[in-house]
Coordinates of C-alpha atoms in Angstrom, one line a residue:
Chain A
M1 CA -31.6 25.6 65.5
L2 CA -30.4 22.2 66.6
R3 CA -32.2 20.1 64.1
T4 CA -33.6 22.5 61.5
G5 CA -32.5 25.1 59.1
R6 CA -35.5 27.4 59.1
Y7 CA -35.6 30.7 57.5
T8 CA -39.3 31.3 57.6
T9 CA -41.4 33.2 60.0
R10 CA -44.4 31.5 61.5
L11 CA -47.7 32.8 62.7
T12 CA -48.1 32.7 66.4
S13 CA -50.7 30.3 67.7
S14 CA -54.2 31.8 67.8
L15 CA -56.1 32.4 70.9
L16 CA -59.1 30.5 69.4
R17 CA -57.1 27.3 69.4
R18 CA -56.7 27.6 73.1
N19 CA -60.5 27.6 73.5
L20 CA -60.5 24.4 71.5
A21 CA -57.8 22.9 73.8
T22 CA -60.2 23.2 76.7
V23 CA -62.7 21.0 75.0
V24 CA -60.4 18.0 74.9
D25 CA -57.0 17.5 76.5
S26 CA -55.1 16.3 73.4
P27 CA -56.2 16.7 69.8
P28 CA -57.0 13.2 68.7
V29 CA -55.1 12.1 65.6
Q30 CA -56.8 10.3 62.8
I31 CA -54.6 8.4 60.3
S32 CA -55.7 6.7 57.1
K33 CA -54.2 5.6 53.8
T34 CA -55.3 6.7 50.4
K35 CA -55.6 4.4 47.4
A36 CA -52.1 5.4 46.3
G37 CA -50.8 4.2 49.6
L38 CA -50.2 7.6 51.1
N39 CA -50.6 8.3 54.8
V40 CA -53.1 11.1 55.6
V41 CA -53.0 12.4 59.1
S42 CA -55.3 15.0 60.6
V43 CA -55.0 16.5 64.0
G44 CA -58.1 17.8 65.8
G45 CA -60.1 17.0 62.7
H46 CA -63.1 15.3 64.3
I47 CA -63.8 18.3 66.5
I48 CA -63.8 20.5 63.5
T49 CA -66.5 18.4 61.7
E50 CA -68.6 18.4 64.9
I51 CA -68.3 22.0 65.9
I52 CA -68.3 23.7 62.5
N53 CA -72.0 23.1 62.1
I54 CA -72.7 24.9 65.4
N55 CA -70.2 27.7 65.3
K56 CA -68.2 28.6 62.2
D57 CA -65.8 30.8 64.2
V58 CA -64.1 28.0 66.0
A59 CA -60.4 27.7 65.2
P60 CA -60.5 29.0 61.7
A61 CA -56.8 28.8 61.2
S62 CA -55.5 25.6 59.8
S63 CA -52.3 24.2 58.5
L64 CA -51.3 21.6 55.9
A65 CA -47.9 20.0 55.6
I66 CA -46.4 17.5 53.3
V67 CA -43.7 15.7 55.2
V68 CA -41.2 13.8 53.0
K69 CA -38.4 11.5 54.0
A70 CA -35.9 13.7 52.1
G71 CA -33.6 15.1 54.6
P72 CA -29.8 15.1 54.2
R73 CA -29.6 11.7 55.9
F74 CA -30.8 10.2 52.6
E75 CA -28.0 11.7 50.6
T76 CA -25.0 9.7 49.4
S77 CA -21.5 10.9 48.9
E78 CA -22.4 11.4 45.2
N79 CA -25.2 13.8 45.8
A80 CA -24.3 15.4 49.1
G81 CA -26.2 18.7 49.5
V82 CA -29.0 17.7 47.2
A83 CA -31.6 17.9 49.9
H84 CA -30.8 21.6 50.4
Y85 CA -31.3 22.1 46.7
L86 CA -34.6 20.2 46.7
K87 CA -35.8 22.4 49.6
N88 CA -35.1 25.5 47.6
F89 CA -36.9 24.1 44.6
A90 CA -40.1 24.2 46.6
F91 CA -42.6 26.7 45.2
K92 CA -40.6 27.2 42.0
K93 CA -42.2 26.9 38.6
T94 CA -44.7 24.0 38.3
A95 CA -46.6 22.8 35.3
K96 CA -49.7 24.7 36.5
R97 CA -48.3 27.8 38.1
S98 CA -45.3 30.1 37.9
E99 CA -43.4 31.0 41.1
L100 CA -45.0 34.4 41.1
R101 CA -48.5 33.1 40.8
Q102 CA -48.0 30.6 43.7
I103 CA -46.8 33.3 46.0
R104 CA -49.3 36.0 44.9
E105 CA -52.3 33.6 45.1
A106 CA -51.2 32.4 48.5
E107 CA -50.9 36.0 49.6
L108 CA -54.4 36.8 48.3
C109 CA -55.8 34.0 50.5
G110 CA -53.8 35.3 53.5
G111 CA -51.7 32.1 53.7
V112 CA -48.1 31.6 54.5
L113 CA -45.9 29.1 52.6
S114 CA -42.7 27.7 53.8
A115 CA -40.3 24.8 53.2
N116 CA -38.3 23.5 56.1
L117 CA -35.4 21.0 56.0
T118 CA -34.5 18.9 59.1
R119 CA -31.9 16.2 59.1
E120 CA -34.5 13.6 58.2
Y121 CA -37.5 15.4 56.6
L122 CA -38.3 18.0 54.0
I123 CA -41.5 19.7 55.2
L124 CA -43.6 21.7 52.7
Y125 CA -45.9 23.7 54.9
A126 CA -48.8 26.1 54.5
E127 CA -50.9 28.0 57.1
F128 CA -54.2 29.4 56.0
L129 CA -57.9 30.0 56.8
R130 CA -59.7 26.6 56.8
E131 CA -62.0 27.5 53.9
D132 CA -58.9 27.8 51.6
L133 CA -57.8 24.2 52.2
P134 CA -58.6 22.9 48.7
F135 CA -56.4 25.6 47.1
F136 CA -53.4 25.0 49.4
A137 CA -53.8 21.2 49.1
E138 CA -53.6 21.6 45.3
L139 CA -50.6 24.0 45.6
L140 CA -48.5 21.8 47.9
S141 CA -49.4 18.7 45.9
D142 CA -48.2 20.4 42.7
V143 CA -44.9 21.1 44.3
V144 CA -44.4 17.4 44.8
T145 CA -45.8 16.1 41.5
K146 CA -45.5 19.0 39.0
T147 CA -42.3 21.0 39.7
K148 CA -40.6 21.6 36.4
F149 CA -36.9 21.7 37.6
T150 CA -35.7 24.1 34.9
P151 CA -32.0 24.4 34.4
W152 CA -32.0 28.2 34.7
E153 CA -33.8 28.1 38.1
F154 CA -31.0 25.8 39.2
S155 CA -28.4 28.5 38.7
E156 CA -30.5 31.0 40.6
I157 CA -30.9 28.5 43.4
R158 CA -27.2 27.8 43.6
E159 CA -26.6 31.4 44.4
K160 CA -29.2 31.4 47.1
I161 CA -27.8 28.2 48.6
Q162 CA -24.3 29.7 48.7
F163 CA -25.8 32.7 50.5
E164 CA -27.6 30.4 53.0
K165 CA -24.4 28.4 53.6
G166 CA -22.5 31.6 54.2
T167 CA -25.1 32.8 56.7
A168 CA -25.1 29.5 58.5
D169 CA -21.3 29.5 58.7
S170 CA -21.3 32.9 60.4
I171 CA -23.4 31.5 63.2
P172 CA -21.1 29.6 65.6
E173 CA -23.9 27.7 67.2
V174 CA -24.9 26.2 63.8
S175 CA -21.3 25.4 62.8
A176 CA -20.6 23.7 66.2
L177 CA -23.8 21.6 66.1
E178 CA -23.3 20.7 62.4
S179 CA -19.8 19.4 63.1
A180 CA -21.0 17.7 66.3
H181 CA -23.4 15.6 64.1
N182 CA -20.7 15.1 61.6
V183 CA -18.2 13.8 64.1
A184 CA -20.9 11.7 66.0
F185 CA -22.5 10.0 63.0
R186 CA -20.1 10.7 60.1
N187 CA -22.7 10.0 57.3
G188 CA -26.5 9.7 57.3
L189 CA -27.5 11.9 60.3
G190 CA -24.0 13.4 60.1
N191 CA -24.6 14.9 56.7
S192 CA -24.8 18.7 56.7
L193 CA -28.1 20.5 56.3
F194 CA -26.3 22.9 53.9
A195 CA -24.8 22.2 50.5
N196 CA -21.2 23.2 50.7
E197 CA -18.6 24.4 48.1
I198 CA -17.5 20.9 47.1
S199 CA -21.0 19.6 46.6
K200 CA -21.2 17.4 43.5
V201 CA -24.7 18.6 42.7
S202 CA -23.7 20.4 39.5
N203 CA -26.9 20.4 37.5
V204 CA -30.7 20.1 37.8
D205 CA -30.8 16.4 36.8
V206 CA -29.2 15.4 40.1
V207 CA -31.9 17.2 41.9
K208 CA -34.6 15.8 39.7
S209 CA -33.5 12.2 40.2
F210 CA -33.3 12.7 44.0
A211 CA -36.9 14.1 43.8
D212 CA -38.1 11.1 41.8
R213 CA -36.6 8.8 44.4
V214 CA -38.0 10.5 47.5
Y215 CA -41.4 11.7 46.2
T216 CA -43.1 8.3 46.4
A217 CA -46.3 7.3 48.1
D218 CA -44.5 5.4 50.9
N219 CA -42.2 8.3 51.5
V220 CA -44.7 11.1 51.8
T221 CA -47.3 11.9 54.5
V222 CA -49.9 14.6 54.4
V223 CA -50.6 16.2 57.8
G224 CA -53.4 18.7 58.4
T225 CA -54.3 20.5 61.6
G226 CA -57.7 21.9 62.2
V227 CA -59.1 20.4 59.0
G228 CA -61.8 17.7 58.6
H229 CA -60.2 14.3 58.0
D230 CA -62.5 13.2 55.2
Q231 CA -62.1 16.4 53.3
L232 CA -58.3 16.1 53.6
K233 CA -58.3 12.5 52.5
S234 CA -60.4 13.2 49.4
L235 CA -58.2 16.1 48.5
A236 CA -55.1 13.9 48.9
E237 CA -56.8 11.3 46.7
E238 CA -57.5 13.9 44.1
Y239 CA -54.2 15.7 43.9
L240 CA -51.7 13.1 44.9
H241 CA -53.1 10.0 43.1
D242 CA -50.4 10.0 40.5
L243 CA -47.6 9.8 43.1
P244 CA -45.4 6.8 42.1
T245 CA -45.7 3.8 44.5
G246 CA -41.9 3.2 44.5
T247 CA -40.4 1.7 47.6
A248 CA -39.5 3.9 50.5
V249 CA -35.9 5.0 50.6
P250 CA -34.3 2.8 53.2
P251 CA -32.2 4.9 55.5
T252 CA -28.8 3.6 56.3
A253 CA -28.8 2.4 59.9
T254 CA -27.2 5.0 62.1
Q255 CA -24.0 4.2 63.8
Y256 CA -22.5 6.3 66.5
F257 CA -18.8 7.0 66.2
G258 CA -17.9 10.0 68.4
G259 CA -14.6 11.8 68.4
E260 CA -13.2 15.3 68.5
A261 CA -13.1 18.3 66.2
R262 CA -11.3 21.6 66.9
I263 CA -12.2 24.6 64.8
T264 CA -9.9 27.7 65.2
S265 CA -11.8 30.9 64.9
S266 CA -11.1 34.5 65.9
L267 CA -14.5 34.9 67.6
P268 CA -14.3 36.6 71.0
D269 CA -16.4 33.8 72.6
A270 CA -15.5 30.1 72.6
H271 CA -18.1 27.5 71.8
F272 CA -18.0 24.0 73.1
V273 CA -20.1 20.9 72.5
L274 CA -19.8 17.8 74.6
A275 CA -22.2 15.1 73.3
F276 CA -22.9 11.4 73.9
P277 CA -25.0 8.9 72.0
G278 CA -28.7 9.6 72.8
A279 CA -31.8 7.6 72.0
S280 CA -34.4 7.6 69.3
A281 CA -37.4 10.0 69.7
G282 CA -40.3 8.4 71.6
S283 CA -38.2 5.6 73.2
S284 CA -38.1 5.0 76.9
D285 CA -34.4 5.8 76.9
F286 CA -35.2 9.1 75.3
A287 CA -37.6 10.0 78.1
S288 CA -34.9 9.0 80.7
L289 CA -32.4 11.2 78.9
Q290 CA -34.9 14.0 78.8
V291 CA -35.2 13.8 82.6
L292 CA -31.4 13.6 82.9
R293 CA -31.1 16.6 80.8
F294 CA -33.3 18.7 83.1
L295 CA -31.6 17.2 86.2
I296 CA -28.2 18.5 85.1
D297 CA -29.8 21.6 83.5
G298 CA -27.5 24.6 83.6
D299 CA -30.1 27.1 82.5
K300 CA -31.2 29.9 84.8
H301 CA -35.0 30.2 84.8
T302 CA -35.3 33.5 86.6
K303 CA -33.6 36.6 85.3
W304 CA -31.4 37.6 88.2
G305 CA -31.5 34.3 90.1
E306 CA -28.6 31.8 90.5
G307 CA -30.5 28.9 89.2
V308 CA -31.4 25.8 91.2
S309 CA -29.2 23.1 89.8
P310 CA -25.6 22.8 91.0
L311 CA -24.4 23.3 87.5
A312 CA -26.3 26.6 87.2
K313 CA -24.8 27.7 90.5
T314 CA -21.3 26.9 89.3
I315 CA -21.8 29.0 86.2
S316 CA -23.2 32.0 87.9
K317 CA -20.0 32.2 89.9
L318 CA -18.0 32.3 86.6
G319 CA -19.3 35.7 85.8
H320 CA -21.6 37.0 83.0
G321 CA -21.8 35.7 79.6
T322 CA -21.2 32.0 80.2
K323 CA -24.1 29.9 79.2
V324 CA -24.7 26.1 79.1
S325 CA -27.7 24.4 77.6
M326 CA -28.3 20.7 77.7
F327 CA -29.8 19.2 74.6
N328 CA -31.3 15.9 73.8
A329 CA -32.0 15.5 70.0
G330 CA -34.0 12.5 69.1
Y331 CA -34.2 11.1 65.5
S332 CA -36.0 8.1 64.1
D333 CA -33.3 5.6 65.1
A334 CA -30.7 7.5 67.1
G335 CA -30.1 10.6 69.1
L336 CA -27.5 13.0 70.4
F337 CA -27.4 14.0 74.1
G338 CA -25.1 16.6 75.5
A339 CA -24.2 20.1 76.5
Y340 CA -23.7 23.2 74.5
I341 CA -21.5 25.8 76.2
Y342 CA -20.3 29.2 75.3
G343 CA -18.4 32.0 76.9
S344 CA -14.8 33.0 77.5
P345 CA -12.4 30.1 76.9
K346 CA -11.5 29.7 80.6
S347 CA -15.1 29.7 81.8
V348 CA -16.1 27.3 79.1
N349 CA -13.4 24.9 80.3
A350 CA -14.6 25.2 83.9
T351 CA -18.2 24.7 82.8
A352 CA -17.4 21.6 80.7
L353 CA -15.6 20.0 83.7
A354 CA -18.6 20.9 86.0
A355 CA -21.0 19.4 83.5
V356 CA -19.0 16.1 83.4
E357 CA -18.9 16.2 87.2
Q358 CA -22.7 16.5 87.4
L359 CA -23.1 13.7 85.0
K360 CA -20.9 11.5 87.2
I361 CA -22.9 12.5 90.3
A362 CA -26.1 11.4 88.5
T363 CA -24.6 7.9 88.0
E364 CA -24.5 7.5 91.8
T365 CA -27.0 9.6 93.7
I366 CA -30.1 11.4 92.6
G367 CA -32.2 13.2 95.2
K368 CA -35.9 12.5 95.1
E369 CA -36.8 16.2 95.0
D370 CA -34.3 16.8 92.2
L371 CA -35.9 14.0 90.2
Q372 CA -39.3 15.4 90.7
R373 CA -38.2 18.8 89.5
A374 CA -36.5 17.4 86.5
A375 CA -39.4 15.2 85.6
A376 CA -41.8 18.1 85.8
K377 CA -39.7 20.2 83.5
A378 CA -39.3 17.3 81.1
A379 CA -43.1 16.8 81.1
F380 CA -43.6 20.5 80.4
E381 CA -41.1 20.4 77.6
A382 CA -42.9 17.4 76.1
A383 CA -46.2 19.2 76.3
A384 CA -44.8 22.5 74.9
S385 CA -43.2 20.7 72.0
F386 CA -46.7 19.9 70.7
D387 CA -47.9 23.4 71.0
S388 CA -47.5 24.9 67.5
R389 CA -49.2 23.8 64.4
S390 CA -45.9 23.4 62.6
A391 CA -44.5 21.2 65.4
K392 CA -47.6 19.0 65.2
A393 CA -47.1 18.6 61.5
E394 CA -43.5 17.5 62.0
I395 CA -44.2 15.2 65.0
F396 CA -47.3 13.4 63.7
G397 CA -46.0 13.4 60.1
S398 CA -42.7 11.6 61.1
Q399 CA -44.6 9.2 63.4
A400 CA -46.9 8.2 60.5
L401 CA -43.9 7.7 58.2
Y402 CA -42.4 5.2 60.7
G403 CA -45.7 3.6 61.6
K404 CA -45.7 4.9 65.2
N405 CA -48.5 6.7 67.0
S406 CA -48.0 8.4 70.3
S407 CA -50.0 11.3 71.7
I408 CA -49.0 14.1 74.0
A409 CA -50.6 12.3 77.0
S410 CA -48.6 9.2 76.4
A411 CA -45.4 11.2 76.1
I412 CA -46.0 12.9 79.4
E413 CA -47.1 9.6 81.0
Q414 CA -43.8 8.0 79.8
I415 CA -41.9 10.7 81.6
K416 CA -43.9 10.5 84.8
N417 CA -43.2 6.8 85.1
I418 CA -39.4 7.3 85.1
K419 CA -37.7 6.1 88.2
V420 CA -34.4 7.0 89.8
E421 CA -32.8 3.8 88.6
D422 CA -33.8 4.5 85.0
V423 CA -32.0 7.9 85.1
R424 CA -29.0 6.4 86.9
N425 CA -28.7 3.6 84.4
I426 CA -28.9 5.9 81.4
A427 CA -26.3 8.2 83.0
Q428 CA -24.0 5.3 83.6
K429 CA -24.5 4.2 80.0
T430 CA -23.9 7.7 78.7
I431 CA -20.6 8.3 80.6
K432 CA -19.2 5.0 79.4
S433 CA -19.6 5.8 75.7
K434 CA -17.1 7.7 73.6
P435 CA -17.8 11.4 73.7
T436 CA -18.2 13.8 70.8
V437 CA -16.3 17.0 71.6
I438 CA -16.3 20.1 69.4
A439 CA -14.2 23.1 70.4
L440 CA -14.7 26.2 68.4
G441 CA -12.8 29.5 69.0
D442 CA -9.5 30.0 70.7
T443 CA -8.4 26.3 70.4
Q444 CA -5.1 26.9 72.2
Q445 CA -6.9 27.5 75.4
L446 CA -9.9 25.1 75.1
L447 CA -9.7 21.7 76.6
F448 CA -9.0 18.5 74.7
A449 CA -11.5 15.6 75.0
D450 CA -9.1 13.5 77.0
A451 CA -8.6 16.3 79.5
L452 CA -12.3 16.2 80.5
S453 CA -11.7 13.3 82.9
I454 CA -14.6 11.2 81.5
Chain B
M10 CA -42.1 41.4 21.4
S11 CA -45.0 40.1 19.4
T12 CA -45.6 41.4 16.0
L13 CA -48.6 41.0 13.7
S14 CA -48.4 37.5 12.3
L15 CA -50.5 35.1 10.3
Y16 CA -48.2 32.2 11.4
K17 CA -50.8 30.4 13.5
F18 CA -53.4 30.8 10.9
V19 CA -51.1 29.3 8.2
A20 CA -49.6 26.6 10.5
K21 CA -53.1 25.2 11.2
R22 CA -53.8 24.6 7.5
P23 CA -51.6 22.0 5.8
F24 CA -52.5 23.3 2.3
L25 CA -51.3 26.8 3.0
T26 CA -48.3 25.5 4.9
N27 CA -47.1 23.4 2.0
L28 CA -47.8 26.3 -0.4
L29 CA -45.9 28.9 1.6
K30 CA -43.1 26.8 3.1
P31 CA -40.8 27.0 0.0
V32 CA -41.5 30.8 -0.2
A33 CA -40.6 31.2 3.5
N34 CA -37.4 29.2 3.1
S35 CA -36.2 31.1 0.1
Y36 CA -37.1 34.3 2.0
A37 CA -34.9 33.2 4.9
N38 CA -32.1 32.2 2.5
L39 CA -32.4 35.6 0.7
S40 CA -32.2 37.5 4.0
G41 CA -28.6 36.3 4.2
Y42 CA -28.0 35.3 7.8
R43 CA -27.8 31.6 7.0
K44 CA -24.9 32.4 4.6
L45 CA -22.9 33.7 7.6
G46 CA -23.6 30.5 9.6
L47 CA -26.2 32.3 11.9
R48 CA -29.6 31.1 13.0
Y49 CA -32.7 33.2 13.0
D50 CA -32.7 33.5 16.8
D51 CA -29.1 34.9 16.6
I52 CA -30.4 38.1 14.9
I53 CA -33.2 38.9 17.3
M54 CA -32.5 42.3 18.8
E55 CA -31.1 41.6 22.3
E56 CA -30.8 45.2 23.6
N57 CA -33.8 45.0 25.9
E58 CA -34.5 43.5 29.3
T59 CA -36.8 40.8 28.0
V60 CA -34.3 39.2 25.7
Q61 CA -31.5 39.7 28.2
K62 CA -33.5 37.8 30.8
A63 CA -34.2 35.1 28.2
L64 CA -30.5 34.8 27.3
K65 CA -29.7 34.1 30.9
R66 CA -31.9 31.0 30.6
L67 CA -29.8 29.4 27.8
T68 CA -27.8 26.3 28.7
V69 CA -24.0 26.7 28.7
E70 CA -23.7 24.8 25.4
E71 CA -26.4 26.9 23.7
E72 CA -24.7 30.1 24.9
N73 CA -21.2 28.9 23.8
S74 CA -22.3 27.9 20.3
R75 CA -24.2 31.2 20.0
V76 CA -21.0 33.1 20.7
M77 CA -19.1 30.8 18.3
R78 CA -21.6 31.6 15.5
Y79 CA -21.2 35.3 16.2
R80 CA -17.4 35.1 15.9
I81 CA -17.6 33.3 12.6
A82 CA -20.2 35.7 11.2
F83 CA -18.2 38.7 12.4
Q84 CA -15.1 37.4 10.7
Q85 CA -17.0 36.9 7.4
S86 CA -18.4 40.4 7.8
L87 CA -14.9 41.9 8.3
Q88 CA -13.6 40.0 5.3
Q89 CA -16.5 41.2 3.2
T90 CA -17.3 37.6 2.2
I91 CA -19.7 34.8 3.0
L92 CA -19.1 31.2 4.0
P93 CA -18.6 28.4 1.4
K94 CA -22.0 26.9 0.6
E95 CA -21.5 23.7 2.5
Q96 CA -21.1 25.7 5.7
W97 CA -24.3 27.7 5.4
T98 CA -26.9 27.1 8.1
K99 CA -29.2 24.3 6.8
P100 CA -32.9 25.0 7.2
E101 CA -33.3 22.0 9.6
D102 CA -30.5 23.4 11.8
D103 CA -32.2 26.8 12.0
I104 CA -33.7 26.0 15.4
R105 CA -35.6 28.5 17.5
Y106 CA -33.5 28.0 20.6
L107 CA -34.2 31.4 22.1
T108 CA -37.8 32.2 21.1
P109 CA -39.4 29.8 23.6
H110 CA -37.5 31.5 26.4
I111 CA -38.5 34.9 25.2
N112 CA -42.1 33.9 25.0
E113 CA -41.9 32.5 28.5
V114 CA -40.4 35.8 29.8
V115 CA -43.0 37.8 28.0
A116 CA -45.7 35.6 29.6
E117 CA -44.2 36.1 33.0
E118 CA -44.0 39.9 32.5
K119 CA -47.7 39.9 31.5
E120 CA -48.6 37.8 34.5
R121 CA -46.8 40.2 36.9
E122 CA -48.5 43.2 35.3
A123 CA -51.9 41.5 35.7
F124 CA -51.2 40.7 39.4
D125 CA -50.0 44.3 40.0
A126 CA -53.2 45.7 38.5
L127 CA -55.3 43.2 40.3
K128 CA -58.6 44.4 41.8
I129 CA -60.1 42.2 44.5
I130 CA -63.8 42.0 44.5
K131 CA -65.4 40.6 47.6
N132 CA -68.7 38.9 47.3

């Protein structure tokens, strides 16, 4: 929920894919460019081409994603909310197919279609049996190149968007993290995932001009998992050849501001976000922060246990219902690191103070065993984050868009190489920066930022 | 919604089109709706789901001017009179603004019916 507004269900990973994973440790990634200048990425493709001749039953489930740099961070104040509209225009009427036809045909193939919006990317995604790749490649490409953007669909979508915004507002976790990003980054990464009531997106032309700007060859990457690379490339050549070669949308460089927001609400629980500037995904600082995150870690990992970290022990004394989870969100050029706490106002205050205390301790002394434990958890987290097909699409698609290429193995290697000094340095840097504090709930009882003794 | 029509047959042949166009125009003029300031698409029967759905797809401007034309026509009807000749709908203004939407909705309905009656044959 931290970075994405997802409303779609996904298939669970198939057992067959696990067999494949024993053949090689990490699925090798192949990247190439089409004539139109479009990146095509395939994950595990070479294995498919080798094995398929021997045994057609290996990993028959595949996925295809078109990852577009079209998240809310590319919005301006004139078209705030337009990314949310563009997401909802996915799989609407195209020049070739009606909405109904797209969905019914995908269903007949047993495929699943979804459109996901993150702060940076719009991801058009399909999962299907490998033999249906040509159909889904055509379908997803048509969404990018041939969507009609009719005015009457716009009014239908506006109603749907108002509903989605209402649903999001009723989830305090989403509200708190949305305002944390807004306070921390103001614009760009601080833009909301959801179009709000004062959005200036008043007609379909605004959406269409945004689509024309973001659907360009430099801005789009095609990612396939479990499909042959050559086949994927030739399909991308065929269906996306007329994608305009306009320049990539330059994102405004992210600046961290920090600050405080207090949202009064009659909810029984209080929600509290304490965040600091993080680091961009894949950087060495990001890996250090990831270790710091699991070093402080307030989560209990056994059901009736007390938890191993001092923070978890503090919380278990505060009684039931208090929960703290450390987060470390990495974006292309910035990040947000911090703690999300909820529970009764009093216990939330105590937990916030305890979390700050743990962060201070980390600036001075870090036990060797504690570091090992944290690094192991961080490495597991890194490995697990590559686990699903949809996560692979997002990770490798975004890497290709920014010209990076790092595998699971290198991500884990990076974490294993982290030393006590790295974590201590990053903790010192973190605590010196201006915090972002969001208090949601009974604001009369919740602590102010300056009372956190940072 | 479709009725038996030779329109496509005639429209393909310039000779027939030129021959019949004046006849069609005078028929439209005789039918009287233009004398009330209406357009042909204003007098399509709208009391069915298909046309209702098509009406929802009009732009705000189209919908407003449709309502305005109805009000003028209704006033003329109440007063048992017709508009002065210079205010009659000109043939070139008699645009089919609703028919394309109706055709689209009909096509969608047909498509849905076809999918609902679909039979999957496995080879």
